[in-house]
């Protein structure tokens, strides 16, 4: 069933066409990915659907009764509110209508005709919009996403805020769900949860994403927005890439033939007096038509072109850490880590948000002092640091001043180059180069930060979430550049395909300070985790370790330790296997709870699983506590 249609939609900003007589239909159950270069107008396309942007011509047709909802990309402006209230707001005025109905029903006067008409109007609207189940839907969504309804939004991390925003978008029971870069700032576990959830969504989805693994997993059709034209590509992402390459090659060949013919006609029209006396007026009119067609042609944007300015080679050793330990708020982030980074290594740091990846980078660079252990830094290190929060950019300065610090020239490969010429390699034309940074889009800011970094010599490149907001073409070029880079690369990214294509080894942050060194990229990490899960015992009986009181040190005698009893020694030997078994069972239960259809089961079943999950968490915490006591 068709749930949305564009008819000859036209929209332009100045001379820049965003939509040029676009026709498009969306059908129920489709998961459509909207792709295109940064600045092509993808977010504007979604704004047209939500009514935030009007068309210059044409129309958007939504059948009667079709509900459309959008997952907001930015975090909520008001954080001091309950999760349940935030989700309920996604239903628009429905909550207010429901409250009005109950207030009116309490004070209803059957003899008051005006009150009775309003009562009937509210009742009819609540019937048609399923308003009676609103509170039940809010409660069910909180349960489904494992969120506490009374908790405050301010207490949620970035990933949980995105889940709350998704619940807010779903409470209206939309037929069409719009997602703008839904994976930005989510860790890999959250991205995979989102993939699974969206696959179970029964309505239609239009989403914008540059995460190629996410697109491959989710999209049933690709629509490509390029210079105002919207082209539909049925099938998977790889089929789209093959077709797009063929289209661009055909277009390039056609334009080359056209330009050759135009050049020949321009030579003819400029021939001498004799030729002009005998010239064919029809041929002159044809030349004017060719000129008009060439003027109307919208050329594709140039390709991003950049190279990293490389410094002299660093020493063979880049970093060496021994028995490195660090914690935050009492939680261990690093526990006796031994790490060796050599020149030319390309290392990915993989793990959920808040597990300590950025902390390790700061420790290696000397921005933080470790609580325990030592770090040896190599000689002649020239560091280029890509910060995910873009703190290196001066928002009030222009693009060119951010790169050249007020100068007109930058050095590249030992040669002086004008900054405006250099910035054109990053798709910043001269007019855009003189724009204040705060006026740029997210993708443009990331391109600018790359331009700033690559203009300075480096032999150690640290990239913290460089892929956010970058279009696919720029991502692929960045991958190629990193593969050719002769220095050392340390990368933090939740883009699985980018990690696979750029690194040679990975550090997996497994939690509670445990870090595992794995050869290869993200797929190799997944294989290692699968192998570990296969090795873990599945049916071991879980018994809490015996409570054995630990005698405190005798202050009077100055004693600082005591010998373990035979029973305590035996307990200490068994604790690692117990902890591993508990963690495996906990992971299995958590996966069961995260399943999209889990909370559709009867409350008795779901509550039993949740109780078991809480019991396992308690046992695991107790086991860790006993291990720490006995180890000490």
mmCIF file of C-alpha atoms in Angstrom, residues 109-354:
data_model
loop_
_atom_site.group_PDB
_atom_site.id
_atom_site.type_symbol
_atom_site.label_atom_id
_atom_site.label_comp_id
_atom_site.label_asym_id
_atom_site.label_seq_id
_atom_site.Cartn_x
_atom_site.Cartn_y
_atom_site.Cartn_z
ATOM 1 C CA UNK A 109 -23.937 18.582 32.526
ATOM 2 C CA UNK A 110 -26.274 16.610 30.237
ATOM 3 C CA UNK A 111 -28.488 19.679 29.825
ATOM 4 C CA UNK A 112 -25.565 21.810 28.572
ATOM 5 C CA UNK A 113 -25.615 21.390 24.773
ATOM 6 C CA UNK A 114 -22.233 23.053 24.257
ATOM 7 C CA UNK A 115 -20.562 20.746 26.806
ATOM 8 C CA UNK A 116 -22.192 17.681 25.253
ATOM 9 C CA UNK A 117 -20.985 18.647 21.734
ATOM 10 C CA UNK A 118 -17.418 19.135 23.012
ATOM 11 C CA UNK A 119 -17.615 15.840 24.920
ATOM 12 C CA UNK A 120 -18.730 13.983 21.784
ATOM 13 C CA UNK A 121 -16.034 15.654 19.666
ATOM 14 C CA UNK A 122 -13.303 14.625 22.094
ATOM 15 C CA UNK A 123 -14.685 11.094 22.344
ATOM 16 C CA UNK A 124 -14.770 10.715 18.541
ATOM 17 C CA UNK A 125 -11.220 12.038 18.142
ATOM 18 C CA UNK A 126 -9.858 9.760 20.884
ATOM 19 C CA UNK A 127 -11.641 6.815 19.255
ATOM 20 C CA UNK A 128 -10.142 7.557 15.821
ATOM 21 C CA UNK A 129 -6.605 8.140 17.153
ATOM 22 C CA UNK A 130 -6.622 5.273 19.708
ATOM 23 C CA UNK A 131 -6.112 7.820 22.455
ATOM 24 C CA UNK A 132 -7.503 5.520 25.146
ATOM 25 C CA UNK A 133 -4.376 3.347 25.014
ATOM 26 C CA UNK A 134 -1.872 6.240 25.236
ATOM 27 C CA UNK A 135 -0.848 5.646 28.846
ATOM 28 C CA UNK A 136 -0.611 1.899 28.242
ATOM 29 C CA UNK A 137 1.643 2.568 25.220
ATOM 30 C CA UNK A 138 3.923 4.829 27.263
ATOM 31 C CA UNK A 139 4.225 2.153 29.955
ATOM 32 C CA UNK A 140 4.819 -0.606 27.389
ATOM 33 C CA UNK A 141 7.555 1.405 25.619
ATOM 34 C CA UNK A 142 9.329 2.073 28.919
ATOM 35 C CA UNK A 143 9.253 -1.658 29.638
ATOM 36 C CA UNK A 144 10.329 -2.578 26.105
ATOM 37 C CA UNK A 145 13.350 -0.243 26.257
ATOM 38 C CA UNK A 146 14.080 -1.166 29.905
ATOM 39 C CA UNK A 147 13.725 2.453 31.059
ATOM 40 C CA UNK A 148 12.375 3.661 34.399
ATOM 41 C CA UNK A 149 9.354 5.947 33.657
ATOM 42 C CA UNK A 150 9.950 8.145 36.721
ATOM 43 C CA UNK A 151 13.676 8.637 36.038
ATOM 44 C CA UNK A 152 14.949 11.983 34.779
ATOM 45 C CA UNK A 153 16.240 12.482 31.227
ATOM 46 C CA UNK A 154 19.353 14.140 32.645
ATOM 47 C CA UNK A 155 20.367 10.791 34.158
ATOM 48 C CA UNK A 156 20.600 9.076 30.743
ATOM 49 C CA UNK A 157 23.737 8.617 28.628
ATOM 50 C CA UNK A 158 23.823 9.487 24.918
ATOM 51 C CA UNK A 159 22.795 5.997 23.818
ATOM 52 C CA UNK A 160 19.884 5.865 26.273
ATOM 53 C CA UNK A 161 18.769 9.351 25.214
ATOM 54 C CA UNK A 162 18.575 8.045 21.651
ATOM 55 C CA UNK A 163 16.424 5.132 22.864
ATOM 56 C CA UNK A 164 14.146 7.551 24.725
ATOM 57 C CA UNK A 165 13.847 9.680 21.563
ATOM 58 C CA UNK A 166 12.945 6.558 19.564
ATOM 59 C CA UNK A 167 10.262 5.639 22.103
ATOM 60 C CA UNK A 168 8.918 9.206 21.824
ATOM 61 C CA UNK A 169 8.725 8.812 18.028
ATOM 62 C CA UNK A 170 6.932 5.438 18.332
ATOM 63 C CA UNK A 171 4.285 6.395 20.898
ATOM 64 C CA UNK A 172 2.107 7.938 18.172
ATOM 65 C CA UNK A 173 2.021 4.517 16.382
ATOM 66 C CA UNK A 174 3.476 5.970 13.155
ATOM 67 C CA UNK A 175 2.961 4.462 9.712
ATOM 68 C CA UNK A 176 6.140 6.222 8.517
ATOM 69 C CA UNK A 177 9.264 6.633 10.664
ATOM 70 C CA UNK A 178 11.919 9.185 9.635
ATOM 71 C CA UNK A 179 15.495 8.761 10.939
ATOM 72 C CA UNK A 180 18.304 11.283 10.366
ATOM 73 C CA UNK A 181 21.742 9.762 11.114
ATOM 74 C CA UNK A 182 20.330 7.467 13.846
ATOM 75 C CA UNK A 183 23.697 5.793 14.571
ATOM 76 C CA UNK A 184 25.691 8.959 15.300
ATOM 77 C CA UNK A 185 27.381 8.777 18.746
ATOM 78 C CA UNK A 186 25.966 5.301 19.420
ATOM 79 C CA UNK A 187 28.358 2.502 20.332
ATOM 80 C CA UNK A 188 28.349 -0.730 18.334
ATOM 81 C CA UNK A 189 26.114 -2.638 20.765
ATOM 82 C CA UNK A 190 23.487 0.127 20.599
ATOM 83 C CA UNK A 191 23.714 0.238 16.775
ATOM 84 C CA UNK A 192 23.136 -3.515 16.555
ATOM 85 C CA UNK A 193 20.182 -3.250 18.958
ATOM 86 C CA UNK A 194 18.733 -0.472 16.766
ATOM 87 C CA UNK A 195 19.170 -2.606 13.625
ATOM 88 C CA UNK A 196 17.257 -5.480 15.210
ATOM 89 C CA UNK A 197 14.506 -3.216 16.492
ATOM 90 C CA UNK A 198 13.955 -1.450 13.158
ATOM 91 C CA UNK A 199 13.819 -4.754 11.264
ATOM 92 C CA UNK A 200 10.792 -5.668 13.409
ATOM 93 C CA UNK A 201 9.051 -2.311 12.814
ATOM 94 C CA UNK A 202 5.896 -2.921 10.780
ATOM 95 C CA UNK A 203 5.590 0.504 9.143
ATOM 96 C CA UNK A 204 7.690 2.210 6.467
ATOM 97 C CA UNK A 205 11.069 3.775 7.256
ATOM 98 C CA UNK A 206 13.050 6.508 5.499
ATOM 99 C CA UNK A 207 16.498 6.924 7.001
ATOM 100 C CA UNK A 208 19.657 8.906 6.298
ATOM 101 C CA UNK A 209 22.923 7.223 7.208
ATOM 102 C CA UNK A 210 26.560 7.081 6.159
ATOM 103 C CA UNK A 211 27.196 3.912 8.196
ATOM 104 C CA UNK A 212 27.626 1.385 5.384
ATOM 105 C CA UNK A 213 27.247 -1.680 7.624
ATOM 106 C CA UNK A 214 23.991 -0.229 9.011
ATOM 107 C CA UNK A 215 22.722 0.465 5.469
ATOM 108 C CA UNK A 216 23.606 -3.047 4.287
ATOM 109 C CA UNK A 217 21.802 -4.598 7.276
ATOM 110 C CA UNK A 218 18.628 -2.497 7.073
ATOM 111 C CA UNK A 219 17.843 -0.996 3.641
ATOM 112 C CA UNK A 220 15.445 -2.675 1.218
ATOM 113 C CA UNK A 221 15.797 0.177 -1.294
ATOM 114 C CA UNK A 222 18.245 3.052 -1.855
ATOM 115 C CA UNK A 223 17.179 6.492 -3.102
ATOM 116 C CA UNK A 224 19.984 8.763 -4.265
ATOM 117 C CA UNK A 225 19.602 12.553 -4.082
ATOM 118 C CA UNK A 226 22.070 14.123 -6.508
ATOM 119 C CA UNK A 227 21.853 17.680 -7.908
ATOM 120 C CA UNK A 228 18.109 17.892 -7.389
ATOM 121 C CA UNK A 229 17.330 14.504 -8.950
ATOM 122 C CA UNK A 230 16.032 11.580 -6.903
ATOM 123 C CA UNK A 231 16.915 8.167 -8.346
ATOM 124 C CA UNK A 232 15.464 4.955 -6.932
ATOM 125 C CA UNK A 233 17.647 1.833 -6.749
ATOM 126 C CA UNK A 234 15.765 -1.328 -5.703
ATOM 127 C CA UNK A 235 17.851 -3.999 -4.011
ATOM 128 C CA UNK A 236 20.756 -3.903 -1.610
ATOM 129 C CA UNK A 237 23.509 -1.353 -1.075
ATOM 130 C CA UNK A 238 26.107 -3.119 -3.241
ATOM 131 C CA UNK A 239 23.723 -3.175 -6.208
ATOM 132 C CA UNK A 240 23.205 0.563 -5.721
ATOM 133 C CA UNK A 241 26.971 1.199 -5.738
ATOM 134 C CA UNK A 242 27.388 -0.739 -8.998
ATOM 135 C CA UNK A 243 24.493 1.097 -10.695
ATOM 136 C CA UNK A 244 25.651 4.500 -9.432
ATOM 137 C CA UNK A 245 29.144 3.945 -10.836
ATOM 138 C CA UNK A 246 27.677 3.020 -14.245
ATOM 139 C CA UNK A 247 25.377 6.095 -14.229
ATOM 140 C CA UNK A 248 28.283 8.457 -13.472
ATOM 141 C CA UNK A 249 30.455 6.874 -16.162
ATOM 142 C CA UNK A 250 27.660 7.202 -18.760
ATOM 143 C CA UNK A 251 27.037 10.809 -17.700
ATOM 144 C CA UNK A 252 30.732 11.638 -17.994
ATOM 145 C CA UNK A 253 30.908 10.095 -21.465
ATOM 146 C CA UNK A 254 27.767 11.953 -22.610
ATOM 147 C CA UNK A 255 29.077 15.272 -21.275
ATOM 148 C CA UNK A 256 32.431 14.766 -22.996
ATOM 149 C CA UNK A 257 30.718 14.197 -26.379
ATOM 150 C CA UNK A 258 28.429 17.178 -25.777
ATOM 151 C CA UNK A 259 31.345 19.477 -24.883
ATOM 152 C CA UNK A 260 33.287 18.333 -27.978
ATOM 153 C CA UNK A 261 30.354 19.163 -30.266
ATOM 154 C CA UNK A 262 29.850 22.533 -28.554
ATOM 155 C CA UNK A 263 33.550 23.374 -28.995
ATOM 156 C CA UNK A 264 33.412 22.510 -32.718
ATOM 157 C CA UNK A 265 30.363 24.738 -33.224
ATOM 158 C CA UNK A 266 32.000 27.603 -31.332
ATOM 159 C CA UNK A 267 35.004 27.365 -33.705
ATOM 160 C CA UNK A 268 32.699 27.397 -36.713
ATOM 161 C CA UNK A 269 30.746 30.484 -35.599
ATOM 162 C CA UNK A 270 33.997 32.395 -35.131
ATOM 163 C CA UNK A 271 35.304 31.703 -38.662
ATOM 164 C CA UNK A 272 36.060 34.526 -41.133
ATOM 165 C CA UNK A 273 33.797 36.876 -43.103
ATOM 166 C CA UNK A 274 33.283 34.415 -45.951
ATOM 167 C CA UNK A 275 32.112 31.702 -43.615
ATOM 168 C CA UNK A 276 29.765 34.055 -41.810
ATOM 169 C CA UNK A 277 28.169 35.172 -45.144
ATOM 170 C CA UNK A 278 27.330 31.588 -46.013
ATOM 171 C CA UNK A 279 26.597 30.265 -42.579
ATOM 172 C CA UNK A 280 23.458 28.223 -41.957
ATOM 173 C CA UNK A 281 20.995 30.118 -39.738
ATOM 174 C CA UNK A 282 19.532 26.819 -38.537
ATOM 175 C CA UNK A 283 23.014 25.809 -37.395
ATOM 176 C CA UNK A 284 23.305 29.114 -35.518
ATOM 177 C CA UNK A 285 20.018 28.439 -33.734
ATOM 178 C CA UNK A 286 21.221 24.929 -32.872
ATOM 179 C CA UNK A 287 24.415 26.420 -31.391
ATOM 180 C CA UNK A 288 22.371 28.780 -29.227
ATOM 181 C CA UNK A 289 20.361 25.787 -27.990
ATOM 182 C CA UNK A 290 23.606 23.951 -27.171
ATOM 183 C CA UNK A 291 24.867 26.963 -25.206
ATOM 184 C CA UNK A 292 21.576 27.129 -23.282
ATOM 185 C CA UNK A 293 21.709 23.398 -22.488
ATOM 186 C CA UNK A 294 25.308 23.689 -21.281
ATOM 187 C CA UNK A 295 24.443 26.653 -19.050
ATOM 188 C CA UNK A 296 21.559 24.698 -17.511
ATOM 189 C CA UNK A 297 23.650 21.601 -16.836
ATOM 190 C CA UNK A 298 24.408 21.024 -13.162
ATOM 191 C CA UNK A 299 27.844 19.439 -12.885
ATOM 192 C CA UNK A 300 28.547 16.922 -10.187
ATOM 193 C CA UNK A 301 30.486 18.153 -7.202
ATOM 194 C CA UNK A 302 34.210 17.599 -7.326
ATOM 195 C CA UNK A 303 35.777 14.804 -5.376
ATOM 196 C CA UNK A 304 37.413 15.409 -2.037
ATOM 197 C CA UNK A 305 41.179 15.265 -2.523
ATOM 198 C CA UNK A 306 43.566 15.339 0.376
ATOM 199 C CA UNK A 307 46.882 14.015 1.527
ATOM 200 C CA UNK A 308 48.346 13.982 5.024
ATOM 201 C CA UNK A 309 51.386 16.167 5.576
ATOM 202 C CA UNK A 310 53.810 13.672 7.077
ATOM 203 C CA UNK A 311 56.563 14.600 9.495
ATOM 204 C CA UNK A 312 59.911 12.857 9.885
ATOM 205 C CA UNK A 313 59.608 9.284 11.072
ATOM 206 C CA UNK A 314 59.134 8.733 14.765
ATOM 207 C CA UNK A 315 61.259 6.284 16.698
ATOM 208 C CA UNK A 316 60.450 2.613 16.258
ATOM 209 C CA UNK A 317 58.732 2.590 19.652
ATOM 210 C CA UNK A 318 55.663 4.829 19.888
ATOM 211 C CA UNK A 319 54.120 3.832 23.241
ATOM 212 C CA UNK A 320 54.897 1.220 25.849
ATOM 213 C CA UNK A 321 52.652 0.795 28.885
ATOM 214 C CA UNK A 322 53.289 -1.590 31.775
ATOM 215 C CA UNK A 323 50.792 -2.578 34.466
ATOM 216 C CA UNK A 324 48.704 0.507 33.643
ATOM 217 C CA UNK A 325 45.693 0.980 35.951
ATOM 218 C CA UNK A 326 43.165 3.800 36.128
ATOM 219 C CA UNK A 327 39.621 4.195 37.443
ATOM 220 C CA UNK A 328 36.825 6.750 37.383
ATOM 221 C CA UNK A 329 34.247 7.125 40.140
ATOM 222 C CA UNK A 330 35.421 3.915 41.723
ATOM 223 C CA UNK A 331 34.924 1.942 38.494
ATOM 224 C CA UNK A 332 38.104 0.410 36.991
ATOM 225 C CA UNK A 333 38.702 1.523 33.395
ATOM 226 C CA UNK A 334 42.156 -0.013 32.974
ATOM 227 C CA UNK A 335 43.435 -2.894 35.088
ATOM 228 C CA UNK A 336 47.160 -3.713 34.844
ATOM 229 C CA UNK A 337 47.294 -3.117 31.093
ATOM 230 C CA UNK A 338 50.456 -4.026 29.180
ATOM 231 C CA UNK A 339 50.532 -2.362 25.760
ATOM 232 C CA UNK A 340 53.148 -1.961 23.033
ATOM 233 C CA UNK A 341 52.515 0.351 20.045
ATOM 234 C CA UNK A 342 55.182 0.350 17.326
ATOM 235 C CA UNK A 343 55.724 2.708 14.397
ATOM 236 C CA UNK A 344 53.306 1.937 11.546
ATOM 237 C CA UNK A 345 50.700 0.201 13.728
ATOM 238 C CA UNK A 346 47.055 0.980 12.957
ATOM 239 C CA UNK A 347 45.130 0.276 16.142
ATOM 240 C CA UNK A 348 41.367 0.464 16.817
ATOM 241 C CA UNK A 349 39.920 0.937 20.307
ATOM 242 C CA UNK A 350 36.604 -0.956 20.417
ATOM 243 C CA UNK A 351 34.022 -0.976 23.192
ATOM 244 C CA UNK A 352 30.841 0.710 24.427
ATOM 245 C CA UNK A 353 30.642 4.377 25.350
ATOM 246 C CA UNK A 354 32.105 5.242 28.752
#
